[in-house]
PDB file of C-alpha atoms in Angstrom:
ATOM      1  CA  ALA U 264      75.350 302.630 203.817  1.00  0.00           C
ATOM      2  CA  GLY U 265      74.311 299.087 203.007  1.00  0.00           C
ATOM      3  CA  SER U 266      73.434 297.332 199.789  1.00  0.00           C
ATOM      4  CA  ALA U 267      69.804 296.998 200.892  1.00  0.00           C
ATOM      5  CA  ARG U 268      69.471 300.778 200.865  1.00  0.00           C
ATOM      6  CA  PHE U 269      70.952 301.314 197.427  1.00  0.00           C
ATOM      7  CA  GLY U 270      69.836 298.074 195.733  1.00  0.00           C
ATOM      8  CA  PRO U 271      71.345 297.547 192.279  1.00  0.00           C
ATOM      9  CA  THR U 272      71.811 301.276 191.646  1.00  0.00           C
ATOM     10  CA  PHE U 273      75.253 301.658 193.183  1.00  0.00           C
ATOM     11  CA  PRO U 274      77.070 298.766 191.458  1.00  0.00           C
ATOM     12  CA  ASN U 275      75.480 299.805 188.151  1.00  0.00           C
ATOM     13  CA  LEU U 276      76.720 303.358 188.641  1.00  0.00           C
ATOM     14  CA  LEU U 277      80.195 302.185 189.617  1.00  0.00           C
ATOM     15  CA  GLY U 278      80.225 299.925 186.570  1.00  0.00           C
ATOM     16  CA  GLN U 279      79.627 302.951 184.363  1.00  0.00           C
ATOM     17  CA  ILE U 280      82.345 304.983 186.068  1.00  0.00           C
ATOM     18  CA  VAL U 281      85.067 302.320 185.803  1.00  0.00           C
ATOM     19  CA  ALA U 282      84.310 302.203 182.063  1.00  0.00           C
ATOM     20  CA  HIS U 283      84.459 305.982 181.643  1.00  0.00           C
ATOM     21  CA  ASP U 284      86.370 307.399 178.670  1.00  0.00           C
ATOM     22  CA  ILE U 285      88.387 309.803 180.829  1.00  0.00           C
ATOM     23  CA  PRO U 286      91.383 308.065 182.480  1.00  0.00           C
ATOM     24  CA  SER U 287      91.366 310.293 185.562  1.00  0.00           C
ATOM     25  CA  VAL U 288      87.793 309.201 186.288  1.00  0.00           C
ATOM     26  CA  ARG U 289      88.776 305.547 186.016  1.00  0.00           C
ATOM     27  CA  ILE U 290      91.750 306.121 188.332  1.00  0.00           C
ATOM     28  CA  SER U 291      89.410 307.234 191.108  1.00  0.00           C
ATOM     29  CA  ALA U 292      86.801 304.611 190.254  1.00  0.00           C
ATOM     30  CA  PHE U 293      89.251 301.724 190.652  1.00  0.00           C
ATOM     31  CA  ALA U 294      90.524 303.193 193.900  1.00  0.00           C
ATOM     32  CA  VAL U 295      86.931 303.185 195.169  1.00  0.00           C
ATOM     33  CA  LEU U 296      86.415 299.646 193.861  1.00  0.00           C
ATOM     34  CA  GLY U 297      89.454 298.375 195.745  1.00  0.00           C
ATOM     35  CA  ASP U 298      88.394 300.107 198.953  1.00  0.00           C
ATOM     36  CA  LEU U 299      84.886 298.653 198.675  1.00  0.00           C
ATOM     37  CA  ALA U 300      86.228 295.160 198.033  1.00  0.00           C
ATOM     38  CA  ARG U 301      88.205 295.515 201.236  1.00  0.00           C
ATOM     39  CA  GLN U 302      85.713 297.339 203.457  1.00  0.00           C
ATOM     40  CA  ALA U 303      82.180 296.842 202.088  1.00  0.00           C
ATOM     41  CA  PRO U 304      82.085 293.946 199.592  1.00  0.00           C
ATOM     42  CA  THR U 305      78.301 293.520 199.751  1.00  0.00           C
ATOM     43  CA  LEU U 306      77.947 296.864 197.970  1.00  0.00           C
ATOM     44  CA  ILE U 307      79.660 295.562 194.830  1.00  0.00           C
ATOM     45  CA  GLU U 308      78.716 291.888 194.902  1.00  0.00           C
ATOM     46  CA  ALA U 309      75.843 292.228 192.428  1.00  0.00           C
ATOM     47  CA  GLY U 310      78.010 294.086 189.926  1.00  0.00           C
ATOM     48  CA  LEU U 311      81.185 291.970 190.195  1.00  0.00           C
ATOM     49  CA  PRO U 312      81.010 290.394 186.707  1.00  0.00           C
ATOM     50  CA  THR U 313      81.047 293.807 185.027  1.00  0.00           C
ATOM     51  CA  LEU U 314      83.437 295.389 187.503  1.00  0.00           C
ATOM     52  CA  ILE U 315      86.004 292.590 187.211  1.00  0.00           C
ATOM     53  CA  SER U 316      85.735 292.582 183.426  1.00  0.00           C
ATOM     54  CA  GLU U 317      86.331 296.336 183.228  1.00  0.00           C
ATOM     55  CA  ALA U 318      89.257 296.124 185.651  1.00  0.00           C
ATOM     56  CA  VAL U 319      90.894 293.382 183.592  1.00  0.00           C
ATOM     57  CA  SER U 320      90.457 295.337 180.367  1.00  0.00           C
ATOM     58  CA  SER U 321      92.017 298.390 182.053  1.00  0.00           C
ATOM     59  CA  ILE U 322      95.342 296.624 182.659  1.00  0.00           C
ATOM     60  CA  ASP U 323      97.053 298.838 180.121  1.00  0.00           C
ATOM     61  CA  PRO U 324     100.466 300.344 180.983  1.00  0.00           C
ATOM     62  CA  THR U 325      99.938 303.177 178.485  1.00  0.00           C
ATOM     63  CA  HIS U 326      97.717 304.583 181.256  1.00  0.00           C
ATOM     64  CA  PRO U 327      99.989 303.849 184.251  1.00  0.00           C
ATOM     65  CA  ALA U 328      97.818 305.157 187.086  1.00  0.00           C
ATOM     66  CA  VAL U 329      94.683 303.460 185.739  1.00  0.00           C
ATOM     67  CA  CYS U 330      96.660 300.242 185.307  1.00  0.00           C
ATOM     68  CA  ASN U 331      98.099 300.315 188.819  1.00  0.00           C
ATOM     69  CA  ASN U 332      94.732 301.052 190.415  1.00  0.00           C
ATOM     70  CA  SER U 333      92.949 298.357 188.426  1.00  0.00           C
ATOM     71  CA  LEU U 334      95.645 295.849 189.461  1.00  0.00           C
ATOM     72  CA  TRP U 335      95.234 296.828 193.100  1.00  0.00           C
ATOM     73  CA  ALA U 336      91.435 296.603 192.914  1.00  0.00           C
ATOM     74  CA  LEU U 337      91.594 293.158 191.319  1.00  0.00           C
ATOM     75  CA  GLY U 338      93.989 292.004 194.011  1.00  0.00           C
ATOM     76  CA  GLU U 339      91.619 293.163 196.737  1.00  0.00           C
ATOM     77  CA  ILE U 340      88.734 291.386 195.011  1.00  0.00           C
ATOM     78  CA  CYS U 341      90.813 288.198 194.976  1.00  0.00           C
ATOM     79  CA  VAL U 342      91.446 288.567 198.706  1.00  0.00           C
ATOM     80  CA  ARG U 343      87.741 288.984 199.334  1.00  0.00           C
ATOM     81  CA  CYS U 344      86.944 285.897 197.208  1.00  0.00           C
ATOM     82  CA  GLY U 345      89.075 283.700 199.459  1.00  0.00           C
ATOM     83  CA  GLU U 346      88.872 280.217 197.950  1.00  0.00           C
ATOM     84  CA  ASN U 347      85.625 280.982 196.101  1.00  0.00           C
ATOM     85  CA  ALA U 348      86.783 281.084 192.486  1.00  0.00           C
ATOM     86  CA  GLY U 349      83.283 281.609 191.087  1.00  0.00           C
ATOM     87  CA  PRO U 350      83.371 285.402 190.621  1.00  0.00           C
ATOM     88  CA  LEU U 351      86.783 285.215 188.925  1.00  0.00           C
ATOM     89  CA  ASN U 352      86.208 282.223 186.654  1.00  0.00           C
ATOM     90  CA  PRO U 353      84.882 284.157 183.639  1.00  0.00           C
ATOM     91  CA  ASN U 354      87.839 286.560 183.578  1.00  0.00           C
ATOM     92  CA  ALA U 355      90.724 284.593 185.108  1.00  0.00           C
ATOM     93  CA  ALA U 356      92.247 283.581 181.762  1.00  0.00           C
ATOM     94  CA  ASP U 357      92.181 287.159 180.424  1.00  0.00           C
ATOM     95  CA  LEU U 358      93.565 288.482 183.707  1.00  0.00           C
ATOM     96  CA  LEU U 359      96.471 286.045 183.496  1.00  0.00           C
ATOM     97  CA  GLN U 360      97.253 287.006 179.909  1.00  0.00           C
ATOM     98  CA  ASN U 361      97.234 290.703 180.835  1.00  0.00           C
ATOM     99  CA  LEU U 362      99.496 290.176 183.839  1.00  0.00           C
ATOM    100  CA  ILE U 363     102.196 288.184 182.040  1.00  0.00           C
ATOM    101  CA  PRO U 364     103.508 291.028 179.817  1.00  0.00           C
ATOM    102  CA  LEU U 365     103.713 293.322 182.844  1.00  0.00           C
ATOM    103  CA  LEU U 366     105.856 290.809 184.695  1.00  0.00           C
ATOM    104  CA  MET U 367     108.033 289.974 181.715  1.00  0.00           C
ATOM    105  CA  GLY U 368     108.516 293.573 180.565  1.00  0.00           C
ATOM    106  CA  ASN U 369     107.181 292.991 177.049  1.00  0.00           C
ATOM    107  CA  SER U 370     103.983 295.025 177.083  1.00  0.00           C
ATOM    108  CA  VAL U 371     102.856 296.739 173.905  1.00  0.00           C
ATOM    109  CA  ASP U 372     100.611 299.723 173.221  1.00  0.00           C
ATOM    110  CA  ILE U 373      97.337 299.685 171.294  1.00  0.00           C
ATOM    111  CA  ASP U 374      99.257 299.729 167.997  1.00  0.00           C
ATOM    112  CA  GLY U 375     101.473 296.828 168.976  1.00  0.00           C
ATOM    113  CA  ASN U 376     104.554 298.948 169.666  1.00  0.00           C
ATOM    114  CA  PRO U 377     106.773 297.912 172.607  1.00  0.00           C
ATOM    115  CA  ILE U 378     106.500 300.011 175.766  1.00  0.00           C
ATOM    116  CA  ASP U 379     110.146 300.614 176.563  1.00  0.00           C
ATOM    117  CA  THR U 380     109.812 302.933 179.567  1.00  0.00           C
ATOM    118  CA  PRO U 381     109.279 301.028 182.837  1.00  0.00           C
ATOM    119  CA  VAL U 382     106.204 302.143 184.747  1.00  0.00           C
ATOM    120  CA  PRO U 383     106.910 302.591 188.485  1.00  0.00           C
ATOM    121  CA  GLY U 384     105.026 300.148 190.667  1.00  0.00           C
ATOM    122  CA  ILE U 385     103.479 298.049 187.911  1.00  0.00           C
ATOM    123  CA  VAL U 386     105.787 295.016 188.160  1.00  0.00           C
ATOM    124  CA  GLU U 387     105.279 294.640 191.902  1.00  0.00           C
ATOM    125  CA  ASN U 388     101.538 295.283 191.627  1.00  0.00           C
ATOM    126  CA  ALA U 389     101.289 292.648 188.896  1.00  0.00           C
ATOM    127  CA  ALA U 390     103.264 290.238 191.110  1.00  0.00           C
ATOM    128  CA  ILE U 391     100.867 290.882 194.004  1.00  0.00           C
ATOM    129  CA  THR U 392      97.770 290.376 191.872  1.00  0.00           C
ATOM    130  CA  MET U 393      99.215 287.201 190.328  1.00  0.00           C
ATOM    131  CA  GLY U 394      99.862 285.828 193.815  1.00  0.00           C
ATOM    132  CA  ARG U 395      96.428 286.740 195.089  1.00  0.00           C
ATOM    133  CA  LEU U 396      94.853 285.154 192.007  1.00  0.00           C
ATOM    134  CA  ALA U 397      96.830 281.957 192.663  1.00  0.00           C
ATOM    135  CA  ARG U 398      95.650 281.944 196.279  1.00  0.00           C
ATOM    136  CA  VAL U 399      92.053 281.772 195.068  1.00  0.00           C
ATOM    137  CA  ASN U 400      92.848 278.891 192.709  1.00  0.00           C
ATOM    138  CA  PRO U 401      96.417 277.879 191.752  1.00  0.00           C
ATOM    139  CA  SER U 402      95.127 276.350 188.518  1.00  0.00           C
ATOM    140  CA  PHE U 403      94.375 279.860 187.270  1.00  0.00           C
ATOM    141  CA  VAL U 404      98.109 280.511 186.886  1.00  0.00           C
ATOM    142  CA  ALA U 405     100.035 277.235 187.295  1.00  0.00           C
ATOM    143  CA  PRO U 406      99.654 275.795 183.764  1.00  0.00           C
ATOM    144  CA  GLU U 407     101.533 278.720 182.198  1.00  0.00           C
ATOM    145  CA  LEU U 408     103.929 279.398 185.056  1.00  0.00           C
ATOM    146  CA  SER U 409     107.044 278.730 182.976  1.00  0.00           C
ATOM    147  CA  ARG U 410     106.178 281.732 180.790  1.00  0.00           C
ATOM    148  CA  PHE U 411     106.496 284.260 183.589  1.00  0.00           C
ATOM    149  CA  LEU U 412     108.317 282.596 186.476  1.00  0.00           C
ATOM    150  CA  LEU U 413     111.414 284.777 186.122  1.00  0.00           C
ATOM    151  CA  GLY U 414     109.418 287.985 185.895  1.00  0.00           C
ATOM    152  CA  TRP U 415     107.239 286.999 188.827  1.00  0.00           C
ATOM    153  CA  CYS U 416     110.326 286.417 190.971  1.00  0.00           C
ATOM    154  CA  ASP U 417     111.611 289.863 190.034  1.00  0.00           C
ATOM    155  CA  GLY U 418     108.286 291.461 190.958  1.00  0.00           C
ATOM    156  CA  LEU U 419     108.101 289.554 194.234  1.00  0.00           C
ATOM    157  CA  SER U 420     111.511 290.869 195.249  1.00  0.00           C
ATOM    158  CA  LYS U 421     110.274 294.476 194.945  1.00  0.00           C
ATOM    159  CA  ILE U 422     107.120 294.288 197.080  1.00  0.00           C
ATOM    160  CA  SER U 423     107.467 296.408 200.221  1.00  0.00           C
ATOM    161  CA  ASN U 424     104.066 296.081 201.931  1.00  0.00           C
ATOM    162  CA  PRO U 425     104.292 293.054 204.273  1.00  0.00           C
ATOM    163  CA  ILE U 426     100.680 291.919 203.836  1.00  0.00           C
ATOM    164  CA  GLU U 427     100.799 292.200 200.050  1.00  0.00           C
ATOM    165  CA  ARG U 428     104.171 290.455 200.031  1.00  0.00           C
ATOM    166  CA  ARG U 429     102.801 287.634 202.189  1.00  0.00           C
ATOM    167  CA  ASP U 430      99.816 287.136 199.889  1.00  0.00           C
ATOM    168  CA  ALA U 431     101.985 287.201 196.772  1.00  0.00           C
ATOM    169  CA  PHE U 432     104.459 284.641 198.123  1.00  0.00           C
ATOM    170  CA  ASN U 433     101.674 282.381 199.376  1.00  0.00           C
ATOM    171  CA  GLY U 434     100.250 282.331 195.865  1.00  0.00           C
ATOM    172  CA  PHE U 435     103.712 281.780 194.400  1.00  0.00           C
ATOM    173  CA  VAL U 436     104.266 278.693 196.563  1.00  0.00           C
ATOM    174  CA  LEU U 437     100.835 277.297 195.687  1.00  0.00           C
ATOM    175  CA  ALA U 438     101.395 277.827 191.963  1.00  0.00           C
ATOM    176  CA  LEU U 439     104.858 276.266 192.039  1.00  0.00           C
ATOM    177  CA  ARG U 440     103.562 273.291 194.005  1.00  0.00           C
ATOM    178  CA  ALA U 441     100.759 272.875 191.468  1.00  0.00           C
ATOM    179  CA  ASN U 442     103.215 272.891 188.553  1.00  0.00           C
ATOM    180  CA  PRO U 443     106.737 272.027 189.735  1.00  0.00           C
ATOM    181  CA  HIS U 444     107.785 271.122 186.186  1.00  0.00           C
ATOM    182  CA  SER U 445     107.426 274.795 185.198  1.00  0.00           C
ATOM    183  CA  ILE U 446     110.952 275.327 186.517  1.00  0.00           C
ATOM    184  CA  GLN U 447     112.345 273.155 183.747  1.00  0.00           C
ATOM    185  CA  GLY U 448     110.763 275.221 180.981  1.00  0.00           C
ATOM    186  CA  ALA U 449     111.344 278.699 182.392  1.00  0.00           C
ATOM    187  CA  GLY U 450     115.034 279.009 181.480  1.00  0.00           C
ATOM    188  CA  PRO U 451     118.461 277.760 182.585  1.00  0.00           C
ATOM    189  CA  LEU U 452     118.036 275.931 185.872  1.00  0.00           C
ATOM    190  CA  SER U 453     120.733 277.906 187.687  1.00  0.00           C
ATOM    191  CA  GLN U 454     119.057 281.162 186.616  1.00  0.00           C
ATOM    192  CA  ILE U 455     115.659 280.004 187.852  1.00  0.00           C
ATOM    193  CA  ILE U 456     117.057 278.866 191.188  1.00  0.00           C
ATOM    194  CA  GLY U 457     118.923 282.155 191.552  1.00  0.00           C
ATOM    195  CA  SER U 458     115.761 284.160 190.815  1.00  0.00           C
ATOM    196  CA  ILE U 459     113.732 282.246 193.381  1.00  0.00           C
ATOM    197  CA  LEU U 460     116.448 282.661 195.997  1.00  0.00           C
ATOM    198  CA  PHE U 461     116.720 286.358 195.144  1.00  0.00           C
ATOM    199  CA  ALA U 462     112.982 286.795 195.720  1.00  0.00           C
ATOM    200  CA  VAL U 463     113.036 284.921 199.039  1.00  0.00           C
ATOM    201  CA  VAL U 464     116.042 286.920 200.266  1.00  0.00           C
ATOM    202  CA  SER U 465     113.995 290.105 199.778  1.00  0.00           C
ATOM    203  CA  TRP U 466     112.182 289.179 202.990  1.00  0.00           C
ATOM    204  CA  HIS U 467     115.383 290.076 204.809  1.00  0.00           C
ATOM    205  CA  VAL U 468     115.512 293.623 203.440  1.00  0.00           C
ATOM    206  CA  ALA U 469     113.686 296.320 205.394  1.00  0.00           C
ATOM    207  CA  PRO U 470     110.435 297.433 203.665  1.00  0.00           C
ATOM    208  CA  ASP U 471     111.563 301.070 203.688  1.00  0.00           C
ATOM    209  CA  ASP U 472     114.742 300.072 201.843  1.00  0.00           C
ATOM    210  CA  LEU U 473     112.710 298.197 199.232  1.00  0.00           C
ATOM    211  CA  LEU U 474     110.583 301.306 198.700  1.00  0.00           C
ATOM    212  CA  LYS U 475     113.775 303.234 198.038  1.00  0.00           C
ATOM    213  CA  GLY U 476     114.852 300.653 195.494  1.00  0.00           C
ATOM    214  CA  ALA U 477     117.729 299.384 197.607  1.00  0.00           C
ATOM    215  CA  SER U 478     119.834 296.550 196.252  1.00  0.00           C
ATOM    216  CA  LEU U 479     119.226 293.176 197.847  1.00  0.00           C
ATOM    217  CA  PHE U 480     122.960 292.979 198.409  1.00  0.00           C
ATOM    218  CA  MET U 481     122.313 295.389 201.296  1.00  0.00           C
ATOM    219  CA  VAL U 482     120.906 292.400 203.149  1.00  0.00           C
ATOM    220  CA  TYR U 483     124.433 291.411 204.117  1.00  0.00           C
ATOM    221  CA  HIS U 484     124.865 294.742 205.867  1.00  0.00           C
ATOM    222  CA  ASP U 485     121.381 295.235 207.321  1.00  0.00           C
ATOM    223  CA  PHE U 486     119.873 291.774 207.733  1.00  0.00           C
ATOM    224  CA  GLN U 487     116.209 291.717 208.772  1.00  0.00           C
ATOM    225  CA  PRO U 488     114.726 288.556 210.351  1.00  0.00           C
ATOM    226  CA  PHE U 489     111.761 286.905 208.652  1.00  0.00           C
ATOM    227  CA  PRO U 490     108.582 288.368 210.223  1.00  0.00           C
ATOM    228  CA  SER U 491     107.543 286.165 213.132  1.00  0.00           C
ATOM    229  CA  GLU U 492     103.848 286.682 212.360  1.00  0.00           C
ATOM    230  CA  PHE U 493     104.290 284.894 209.032  1.00  0.00           C
ATOM    231  CA  GLY U 494     105.697 281.674 210.456  1.00  0.00           C
ATOM    232  CA  GLU U 495     103.535 279.444 208.265  1.00  0.00           C
ATOM    233  CA  LEU U 496     104.817 281.121 205.115  1.00  0.00           C
ATOM    234  CA  LYS U 497     108.400 280.872 206.362  1.00  0.00           C
ATOM    235  CA  ALA U 498     107.949 277.130 206.807  1.00  0.00           C
ATOM    236  CA  SER U 499     106.446 276.833 203.317  1.00  0.00           C
ATOM    237  CA  LEU U 500     109.336 278.723 201.729  1.00  0.00           C
ATOM    238  CA  THR U 501     111.914 276.747 203.688  1.00  0.00           C
ATOM    239  CA  GLN U 502     110.376 273.476 202.511  1.00  0.00           C
ATOM    240  CA  LEU U 503     110.120 274.777 198.940  1.00  0.00           C
ATOM    241  CA  LEU U 504     113.819 275.651 198.841  1.00  0.00           C
ATOM    242  CA  SER U 505     114.748 272.320 200.411  1.00  0.00           C
ATOM    243  CA  ASP U 506     112.719 270.431 197.809  1.00  0.00           C
ATOM    244  CA  LEU U 507     114.125 272.596 195.034  1.00  0.00           C
ATOM    245  CA  LYS U 508     117.681 271.840 196.131  1.00  0.00           C
ATOM    246  CA  ALA U 509     116.966 268.109 196.312  1.00  0.00           C
ATOM    247  CA  SER U 510     115.349 268.125 192.882  1.00  0.00           C
ATOM    248  CA  ALA U 511     118.062 270.195 191.210  1.00  0.00           C
ATOM    249  CA  GLY U 512     120.968 268.268 192.664  1.00  0.00           C
ATOM    250  CA  GLN U 513     124.070 269.609 194.351  1.00  0.00           C
ATOM    251  CA  GLU U 514     125.893 270.370 191.103  1.00  0.00           C
ATOM    252  CA  SER U 515     123.134 272.618 189.731  1.00  0.00           C
ATOM    253  CA  TRP U 516     122.689 274.214 193.141  1.00  0.00           C
ATOM    254  CA  ASN U 517     126.389 275.057 193.257  1.00  0.00           C
ATOM    255  CA  GLU U 518     126.156 276.772 189.877  1.00  0.00           C
ATOM    256  CA  VAL U 519     123.918 279.491 191.304  1.00  0.00           C
ATOM    257  CA  GLU U 520     125.898 282.689 191.523  1.00  0.00           C
TER     258      GLU U 520
END
C-alpha cells in the first residue's frame, strides 16, 4: 500500500494510536512506527511531527515496553532522516533531555520518585538512539555531552546488534569530535578514558555473549576481531583513541586501570 492510496488518513490514525491511553496499544503502535520508518517511510512522512512528538513523550521507564519501543522507533526515524535534521529539529532538545536520565540511571516517575529497578534493554536502546540522533546532527547532543558521557559509554558496551552498535558508535565519534572538551567535564580523566576504552573493547566480545550479559573480561579468553565490514568505523575509533592518548598524556593514560 502506498501513501497515495491512503492520503493523510493513515498517519492521522497512527498518530491517534501512539497517543492511546492504554500502554499495550502504544507498545504495538511504536513497533509499527519503527517498522514503517524502516520499510515504508512515505506512509508516515506527513504525520512525522506528531509521531515524533508522541514517541519522545513516551520515553518513560515506568512503562518499560512502551519506552523501549518508542526508543527503537525514534532510532529508526533518525536512520531514515540521514543528514536531514529538519523533521527532528522541533523535538531534538526534548529527546536529548529524555535520553540522558536513561543513560545515567537517574530516571524518576511521574511523582518525582527515583526509579531504582533497572529496566532490561533501556540503557542500550537509549545509547543506540543517542548515537543515531548524533549521526543526523552532532550538535543535537554534543553541547551537553559531559552530562552523560559515562552513561553513554556504558550503554554502548552492552549493544549486541552489529548494525545498531555501528550506528551508535558512529554517532559517539561524531559527538566527541564536535565537543572534545566534554571529556574534561565528565569526571576524573582516568575514569573517562577507561569508560571509552571499555566501550570500544566491547567490539571484541561476541554479540551472543553480550546478549547473555557476559563480562567484557571474557574478551581475553574469546577475542573477536573487529568486523571487517565496518572498516571505516574501526579507523575512526583507532584515530579517536590515538588522539585521546596524545591529549591526555602518558601519565594520565597509565592511570587507567
